[in-house]
Amino acid sequence: MSHYCTLIPGDGIGPEVAQAAVRAVEATGVDIVWRRAELNEAIILESGKTLPQYLLDSLNETKIGLKGPVTTPVAGGFQSVNVALRKTLDLFANVRPVKTLPGVKTRFQDVKIDMVIFRENTEDLYSGLEHEIVKDVVTSLKVITRTASERIARYAFNYAKKNSRKTVVAIHKANIMKLADGLFLRCCRETSKNFPDINYKELIVDNASMQLVMRPETFDILLLPNLYGDIVSDLAAGLVGGLGIVPGANMGETHAVFEAVHGSAPDIAGQGKANPTALMLSAVMMLTHMGENEASHKMQSAVEAVYREGKYLTSDVGGTSSTGEFADAVVRAIKG
Ligand code: NAI
């Protein structure tokens, strides 16, 4: 059976890592029809639209996207494409597995890190409701709803149950934001009651950040509202070797868009230096979502084998190979 996927290469390092990921997926032999949809800063600025209609039409047809990063201007300019996409398609769950890869030198050599981050993806301070009340006085609204909090909590617990995970920790700042984070926490607590076989814990976000650095191996499933989820994801990526290797998925009821945690990395774009592992492993998550478990295992094992061998790694993880050379090695490992 053919699968259909909207391929959004993005900009910066996006097209380089997308090409590498597509090559690896195709090497598995899975029958995928790619619908390529360009989206980058130039197109957005020219069209004046954050999400062009052809992109939404394609995603509405395929229901699945593999997406590279898209540059968002800081402090001004257009709204983040990612935020717009997540809201428009109601991709409420951001899922980010953070796992030690064999052979990657990190500060945590002696421990095995294997955690999955569940970040609420549609509200919180990402609602974009900012006002300048009078000159030089700005408010930014943090929106937390029961519907969205329960939905992400249920998603995380269901994942934990399905994947034999033991502990879910809800991360919050309800000691200060008693109403907003208080509601999020209440929803997590209530949801946990429906999953008696899974341990449920709570940590305040500042303490959680310290514990993550001190004892990363003790974390299993992390459940967070949007902003803390964003920050903690990058922190966690740093524990296992950086943004080059951490994948992600944005999941909704009807659509799913798979993308790395990293951004468009303008500092290394176009130099053949980008590590495509993060998007490759996002594609592994996509294959699992498509029900292509054999291909997904094959691709995951191939990436791990290339890391174990250590000969064709990119410079962010201590190697000297280019994006293309790493991709060649993964393709060879998949084809066996
Ligand atoms: P970034 O993730 O692009 O880069 C941070 C650092 O990590 C840089 O030093 C970069 O070289 C390195 N890095 C990132 N990915 C790498 C890879 N695959 N291989 C090797 N090194 C890698 O974050 P930054 O600089 O804050 O953001 C750049 C742009 O990307 C901004 O416009 C931002 O809004 C956008 N962005 C887009 C995202 C998306 O489309 N999903 C997510 C995050 C940021």
Short mmCIF file of C-alpha atoms and ligand atoms in Angstrom, two decimals:
data_model
loop_
_atom_site.label_atom_id
_atom_site.label_comp_id
_atom_site.label_asym_id
_atom_site.label_seq_id
_atom_site.Cartn_x
_atom_site.Cartn_y
_atom_site.Cartn_z
CA MET A 1 0.00 0.00 0.00
CA SER A 2 1.28 3.46 -0.89
CA HIS A 3 1.61 6.05 1.87
CA TYR A 4 1.32 9.74 1.11
CA CYS A 5 3.43 12.32 2.92
CA THR A 6 3.74 16.07 2.60
CA LEU A 7 7.46 16.85 2.58
CA ILE A 8 8.22 20.36 3.82
CA PRO A 9 12.00 20.84 3.52
CA GLY A 10 11.85 24.32 5.13
CA ASP A 11 14.86 26.62 5.02
CA GLY A 12 18.35 26.99 6.51
CA ILE A 13 19.66 23.45 7.04
CA GLY A 14 16.14 22.10 6.38
CA PRO A 15 16.59 21.07 2.73
CA GLU A 16 19.93 19.34 3.51
CA VAL A 17 18.58 17.26 6.39
CA ALA A 18 15.28 16.59 4.58
CA GLN A 19 17.12 15.14 1.59
CA ALA A 20 19.12 12.85 3.88
CA ALA A 21 15.99 11.70 5.73
CA VAL A 22 14.11 10.99 2.49
CA ARG A 23 17.02 8.91 1.19
CA ALA A 24 17.03 6.81 4.36
CA VAL A 25 13.24 6.30 4.32
CA GLU A 26 13.38 5.24 0.68
CA ALA A 27 16.20 2.80 1.43
CA THR A 28 13.83 0.90 3.75
CA GLY A 29 11.75 0.02 0.69
CA VAL A 30 8.54 1.51 2.07
CA ASP A 31 6.29 2.81 -0.69
CA ILE A 32 5.89 6.53 0.00
CA VAL A 33 4.59 9.16 -2.40
CA TRP A 34 6.12 12.49 -1.40
CA ARG A 35 4.12 15.67 -1.95
CA ARG A 36 6.77 18.38 -1.75
CA ALA A 37 5.58 21.71 -0.36
CA GLU A 38 8.05 24.58 -0.17
CA LEU A 39 7.84 26.85 2.83
CA ASN A 40 10.49 29.33 3.84
CA GLU A 41 11.04 32.87 5.01
CA ALA A 42 11.13 34.26 1.44
CA ILE A 43 7.82 32.63 0.40
CA ILE A 44 6.12 33.85 3.57
CA LEU A 45 7.39 37.41 3.18
CA GLU A 46 6.38 37.48 -0.51
CA SER A 47 2.91 35.95 -0.08
CA GLY A 48 2.16 37.73 3.18
CA LYS A 49 0.70 34.44 4.50
CA THR A 50 2.28 32.33 7.24
CA LEU A 51 0.66 29.17 5.92
CA PRO A 52 0.14 29.07 2.16
CA GLN A 53 -3.08 27.34 1.04
CA TYR A 54 -1.20 24.71 -1.03
CA LEU A 55 0.55 23.55 2.13
CA LEU A 56 -2.69 23.14 4.07
CA ASP A 57 -4.39 21.48 1.08
CA SER A 58 -1.55 18.99 0.84
CA LEU A 59 -1.57 18.21 4.57
CA ASN A 60 -5.36 17.84 4.50
CA GLU A 61 -4.96 15.29 1.73
CA THR A 62 -2.02 13.30 3.13
CA LYS A 63 -2.69 13.84 6.88
CA ILE A 64 1.05 13.27 7.44
CA GLY A 65 3.96 15.69 7.14
CA LEU A 66 7.73 15.40 7.42
CA LYS A 67 8.98 18.88 8.07
CA GLY A 68 12.32 20.65 8.19
CA PRO A 69 12.73 23.84 10.23
CA VAL A 70 11.50 27.24 9.08
CA THR A 71 13.18 30.49 10.16
CA THR A 72 11.07 32.84 12.30
CA PRO A 73 12.16 36.45 12.79
CA VAL A 74 12.87 37.35 16.43
CA ALA A 75 10.85 40.19 18.06
CA GLY A 76 8.61 41.27 15.19
CA GLY A 77 7.92 40.03 11.64
CA PHE A 78 5.52 37.17 10.91
CA GLN A 79 4.02 34.69 13.36
CA SER A 80 5.96 31.43 13.83
CA VAL A 81 5.06 28.95 11.08
CA ASN A 82 5.31 26.14 13.58
CA VAL A 83 2.92 27.70 16.04
CA ALA A 84 0.49 28.51 13.18
CA LEU A 85 0.68 24.96 11.80
CA ARG A 86 0.19 23.36 15.20
CA LYS A 87 -2.84 25.53 15.92
CA THR A 88 -4.43 25.27 12.47
CA LEU A 89 -4.21 21.47 12.36
CA ASP A 90 -4.77 21.15 16.12
CA LEU A 91 -1.54 19.20 16.57
CA PHE A 92 -1.95 19.25 20.33
CA ALA A 93 0.74 16.81 21.43
CA ASN A 94 4.42 17.45 20.88
CA VAL A 95 6.29 14.20 21.51
CA ARG A 96 10.06 14.24 21.87
CA PRO A 97 12.00 11.09 22.74
CA VAL A 98 15.42 11.90 24.19
CA LYS A 99 17.69 8.88 24.21
CA THR A 100 21.40 8.17 24.52
CA LEU A 101 22.85 7.16 21.16
CA PRO A 102 25.77 4.70 21.21
CA GLY A 103 29.17 6.32 20.81
CA VAL A 104 28.10 9.95 21.21
CA LYS A 105 30.44 11.69 23.62
CA THR A 106 28.48 13.67 26.21
CA ARG A 107 29.02 14.80 29.77
CA PHE A 108 26.82 11.87 30.82
CA GLN A 109 28.90 8.99 29.43
CA ASP A 110 28.13 6.61 32.26
CA VAL A 111 24.36 6.81 32.34
CA LYS A 112 21.67 5.67 29.94
CA ILE A 113 19.17 8.41 29.25
CA ASP A 114 15.81 7.35 27.87
CA MET A 115 12.98 9.83 28.40
CA VAL A 116 10.03 11.04 26.36
CA ILE A 117 8.84 14.64 26.62
CA PHE A 118 5.13 15.45 26.12
CA ARG A 119 4.65 19.15 25.53
CA GLU A 120 1.21 20.74 25.18
CA ASN A 121 1.35 22.35 21.77
CA THR A 122 -1.52 24.77 21.28
CA GLU A 123 -1.83 27.26 24.13
CA ASP A 124 0.01 28.73 27.15
CA LEU A 125 2.15 31.79 26.31
CA TYR A 126 2.20 30.64 22.67
CA SER A 127 -1.34 31.95 22.24
CA GLY A 128 0.33 35.08 20.89
CA LEU A 129 -1.99 37.36 22.86
CA GLU A 130 0.29 40.28 23.59
CA HIS A 131 -0.73 43.87 24.19
CA GLU A 132 1.09 47.10 24.75
CA ILE A 133 -1.29 48.64 27.28
CA VAL A 134 0.47 51.99 27.36
CA LYS A 135 3.88 52.80 25.96
CA ASP A 136 6.54 50.46 27.37
CA VAL A 137 4.07 48.38 29.36
CA VAL A 138 3.32 45.02 27.75
CA THR A 139 1.25 42.04 28.85
CA SER A 140 1.48 38.56 27.39
CA LEU A 141 -1.44 36.26 28.14
CA LYS A 142 -0.84 32.74 29.35
CA VAL A 143 -3.89 30.67 28.39
CA ILE A 144 -4.40 27.29 30.06
CA THR A 145 -7.62 25.33 29.51
CA ARG A 146 -8.98 22.14 31.02
CA THR A 147 -9.66 20.71 27.54
CA ALA A 148 -6.08 21.10 26.32
CA SER A 149 -4.49 20.07 29.63
CA GLU A 150 -6.58 16.92 29.95
CA ARG A 151 -5.93 16.05 26.33
CA ILE A 152 -2.13 16.18 26.62
CA ALA A 153 -2.20 14.39 29.99
CA ARG A 154 -4.34 11.57 28.57
CA TYR A 155 -2.04 11.32 25.55
CA ALA A 156 1.07 11.04 27.73
CA PHE A 157 -0.45 8.44 30.08
CA ASN A 158 -1.81 6.39 27.18
CA TYR A 159 1.64 6.43 25.58
CA ALA A 160 3.18 5.37 28.91
CA LYS A 161 0.73 2.48 29.19
CA LYS A 162 1.18 1.33 25.60
CA ASN A 163 4.98 1.49 25.80
CA SER A 164 5.36 -0.05 29.28
CA ARG A 165 6.78 3.14 30.74
CA LYS A 166 6.73 3.37 34.53
CA THR A 167 6.56 6.99 35.67
CA VAL A 168 4.98 10.21 34.47
CA VAL A 169 6.23 13.45 36.01
CA ALA A 170 4.14 16.60 35.55
CA ILE A 171 6.29 19.74 35.46
CA HIS A 172 4.83 23.10 36.49
CA LYS A 173 5.20 26.37 38.37
CA ALA A 174 1.89 26.18 40.23
CA ASN A 175 3.48 27.60 43.37
CA ILE A 176 3.56 30.97 41.56
CA MET A 177 0.99 30.66 38.76
CA LYS A 178 -1.57 29.10 41.06
CA LEU A 179 -4.50 29.43 38.68
CA ALA A 180 -2.92 28.67 35.29
CA ASP A 181 -0.36 26.02 36.23
CA GLY A 182 -2.69 24.98 39.05
CA LEU A 183 -5.32 23.97 36.49
CA PHE A 184 -2.74 22.14 34.36
CA LEU A 185 -1.55 20.23 37.42
CA ARG A 186 -5.09 19.37 38.57
CA CYS A 187 -5.83 17.91 35.13
CA CYS A 188 -2.63 15.82 35.26
CA ARG A 189 -3.47 14.57 38.77
CA GLU A 190 -7.05 13.67 37.84
CA THR A 191 -5.92 11.88 34.68
CA SER A 192 -3.29 9.92 36.63
CA LYS A 193 -6.10 8.32 38.69
CA ASN A 194 -7.25 6.47 35.55
CA PHE A 195 -3.81 4.89 35.19
CA PRO A 196 -3.15 3.19 38.55
CA ASP A 197 -0.28 1.09 37.16
CA ILE A 198 1.78 4.15 36.27
CA ASN A 199 3.60 6.14 38.96
CA TYR A 200 2.68 9.81 38.98
CA LYS A 201 4.98 12.54 40.30
CA GLU A 202 5.15 16.32 40.19
CA LEU A 203 8.15 18.65 40.01
CA ILE A 204 8.41 22.44 39.93
CA VAL A 205 10.09 23.43 36.67
CA ASP A 206 13.21 25.00 38.22
CA ASN A 207 13.84 21.95 40.38
CA ALA A 208 13.06 19.67 37.40
CA SER A 209 15.74 21.49 35.39
CA MET A 210 18.34 20.88 38.08
CA GLN A 211 17.30 17.22 38.52
CA LEU A 212 17.54 16.72 34.75
CA VAL A 213 21.17 17.81 34.83
CA MET A 214 22.03 15.98 38.07
CA ARG A 215 20.15 12.71 37.47
CA PRO A 216 18.91 12.52 33.87
CA GLU A 217 18.71 8.73 33.97
CA THR A 218 15.87 8.87 36.54
CA PHE A 219 13.42 10.56 34.15
CA ASP A 220 10.93 8.53 32.16
CA ILE A 221 7.87 10.46 30.82
CA LEU A 222 7.81 14.27 31.23
CA LEU A 223 4.49 16.09 30.90
CA LEU A 224 4.61 19.87 30.47
CA PRO A 225 2.68 22.92 29.31
CA ASN A 226 3.92 24.57 26.13
CA LEU A 227 6.65 27.02 27.22
CA TYR A 228 8.36 24.80 29.82
CA GLY A 229 8.14 21.94 27.29
CA ASP A 230 9.99 24.01 24.71
CA ILE A 231 12.79 25.00 27.06
CA VAL A 232 13.14 21.62 28.75
CA SER A 233 13.30 19.90 25.33
CA ASP A 234 16.44 21.81 24.38
CA LEU A 235 17.92 21.22 27.83
CA ALA A 236 17.26 17.49 27.46
CA ALA A 237 18.73 17.50 23.93
CA GLY A 238 21.92 18.89 25.46
CA LEU A 239 22.14 15.88 27.76
CA VAL A 240 22.39 13.37 24.91
CA GLY A 241 24.62 15.24 22.47
CA GLY A 242 22.69 18.26 21.21
CA LEU A 243 19.94 19.32 18.86
CA GLY A 244 21.38 17.39 15.93
CA ILE A 245 20.04 14.10 17.26
CA VAL A 246 16.67 14.70 18.96
CA PRO A 247 13.54 13.92 16.93
CA GLY A 248 9.95 14.99 17.44
CA ALA A 249 6.33 14.56 16.40
CA ASN A 250 3.37 16.93 16.49
CA MET A 251 0.30 14.76 16.89
CA GLY A 252 -3.38 15.65 16.48
CA GLU A 253 -6.61 13.67 16.21
CA THR A 254 -6.44 13.66 12.41
CA HIS A 255 -3.02 14.95 11.33
CA ALA A 256 0.59 14.30 12.33
CA VAL A 257 3.66 16.35 11.45
CA PHE A 258 7.10 14.94 12.22
CA GLU A 259 10.00 17.33 12.73
CA ALA A 260 13.26 17.65 14.64
CA VAL A 261 13.52 19.76 17.79
CA HIS A 262 16.18 21.97 16.17
CA GLY A 263 15.66 25.14 14.14
CA SER A 264 17.05 26.28 10.78
CA ALA A 265 20.61 26.71 12.17
CA PRO A 266 21.58 29.68 9.96
CA ASP A 267 25.15 29.51 11.33
CA ILE A 268 25.85 26.23 9.49
CA ALA A 269 23.27 26.29 6.66
CA GLY A 270 24.49 25.36 3.18
CA GLN A 271 27.84 24.03 4.44
CA GLY A 272 27.04 20.30 4.44
CA LYS A 273 27.71 20.23 8.20
CA ALA A 274 24.19 19.67 9.54
CA ASN A 275 23.48 16.46 11.36
CA PRO A 276 20.41 14.81 9.76
CA THR A 277 19.94 12.31 12.61
CA ALA A 278 17.16 14.33 14.29
CA LEU A 279 15.02 14.44 11.16
CA MET A 280 15.89 10.82 10.30
CA LEU A 281 14.68 9.71 13.74
CA SER A 282 11.56 11.88 13.29
CA ALA A 283 11.00 9.91 10.09
CA VAL A 284 11.39 6.71 12.12
CA MET A 285 8.52 7.95 14.32
CA MET A 286 6.55 8.67 11.14
CA LEU A 287 7.07 5.12 9.86
CA THR A 288 5.80 3.75 13.18
CA HIS A 289 2.76 6.04 12.91
CA MET A 290 2.14 4.67 9.39
CA GLY A 291 2.19 1.13 10.80
CA GLU A 292 5.47 0.36 9.00
CA ASN A 293 7.09 -1.16 12.07
CA GLU A 294 9.64 -3.28 10.26
CA ALA A 295 10.93 -0.32 8.23
CA SER A 296 10.92 1.84 11.33
CA HIS A 297 13.04 -0.69 13.30
CA LYS A 298 15.36 -1.13 10.34
CA MET A 299 15.99 2.61 10.06
CA GLN A 300 16.41 3.11 13.84
CA SER A 301 18.87 0.20 14.01
CA ALA A 302 20.80 1.53 11.00
CA VAL A 303 21.23 4.96 12.58
CA GLU A 304 22.37 3.33 15.85
CA ALA A 305 24.79 1.07 13.95
CA VAL A 306 26.39 4.09 12.23
CA TYR A 307 26.81 5.76 15.65
CA ARG A 308 28.24 2.60 17.17
CA GLU A 309 30.78 2.36 14.36
CA GLY A 310 31.60 6.06 14.83
CA LYS A 311 33.31 6.49 11.44
CA TYR A 312 30.86 8.73 9.62
CA LEU A 313 29.60 11.16 12.26
CA THR A 314 29.05 14.90 11.72
CA SER A 315 31.08 17.53 13.57
CA ASP A 316 28.40 18.41 16.19
CA VAL A 317 28.87 14.91 17.66
CA GLY A 318 32.65 14.84 17.30
CA GLY A 319 33.04 13.48 13.77
CA THR A 320 34.38 14.93 10.52
CA SER A 321 31.81 13.66 7.99
CA SER A 322 29.37 15.74 5.97
CA THR A 323 25.57 15.47 6.02
CA GLY A 324 25.74 13.44 2.79
CA GLU A 325 28.46 11.07 4.04
CA PHE A 326 26.47 10.32 7.20
CA ALA A 327 23.35 9.71 5.08
CA ASP A 328 25.34 7.39 2.76
CA ALA A 329 26.44 5.36 5.80
CA VAL A 330 22.85 5.07 7.09
CA VAL A 331 21.57 4.03 3.66
CA ARG A 332 24.31 1.36 3.43
CA ALA A 333 23.39 0.08 6.91
CA ILE A 334 19.69 -0.10 6.00
CA LYS A 335 20.41 -2.00 2.81
CA GLY A 336 22.66 -4.31 4.88
P1 NAI B 1 18.74 26.21 16.09
O1 NAI B 1 18.18 24.94 16.60
O2 NAI B 1 18.54 26.49 14.65
O3 NAI B 1 20.33 26.21 16.37
C1 NAI B 1 20.89 26.18 17.67
C2 NAI B 1 22.34 25.64 17.61
O4 NAI B 1 22.32 24.24 17.35
C3 NAI B 1 23.15 26.26 16.47
O5 NAI B 1 24.47 26.42 16.89
C4 NAI B 1 23.08 25.22 15.35
O6 NAI B 1 24.18 25.22 14.48
C5 NAI B 1 23.00 23.91 16.15
N1 NAI B 1 22.21 22.91 15.41
C6 NAI B 1 20.87 22.89 15.27
N2 NAI B 1 20.50 21.86 14.53
C7 NAI B 1 21.63 21.20 14.17
C8 NAI B 1 21.89 20.05 13.36
N3 NAI B 1 20.90 19.34 12.78
N4 NAI B 1 23.18 19.67 13.20
C9 NAI B 1 24.18 20.34 13.79
N5 NAI B 1 23.99 21.45 14.56
C10 NAI B 1 22.72 21.87 14.75
O7 NAI B 1 18.15 27.37 17.00
P2 NAI B 1 18.16 28.94 16.78
O8 NAI B 1 19.50 29.40 16.27
O9 NAI B 1 17.66 29.46 18.06
O10 NAI B 1 17.05 29.23 15.68
C11 NAI B 1 17.32 29.49 14.30
C12 NAI B 1 15.99 29.72 13.59
O11 NAI B 1 15.22 28.50 13.58
C13 NAI B 1 15.11 30.78 14.23
O12 NAI B 1 14.53 31.56 13.18
C14 NAI B 1 14.03 29.99 14.93
O13 NAI B 1 12.81 30.67 15.07
C15 NAI B 1 13.88 28.80 14.00
N6 NAI B 1 13.36 27.60 14.65
C16 NAI B 1 12.53 26.83 13.91
C17 NAI B 1 12.04 25.66 14.43
C18 NAI B 1 11.17 24.81 13.57
O14 NAI B 1 10.92 25.18 12.43
N7 NAI B 1 10.68 23.71 14.06
C19 NAI B 1 12.38 25.20 15.80
C20 NAI B 1 13.33 26.06 16.47
C21 NAI B 1 13.79 27.24 15.91
#
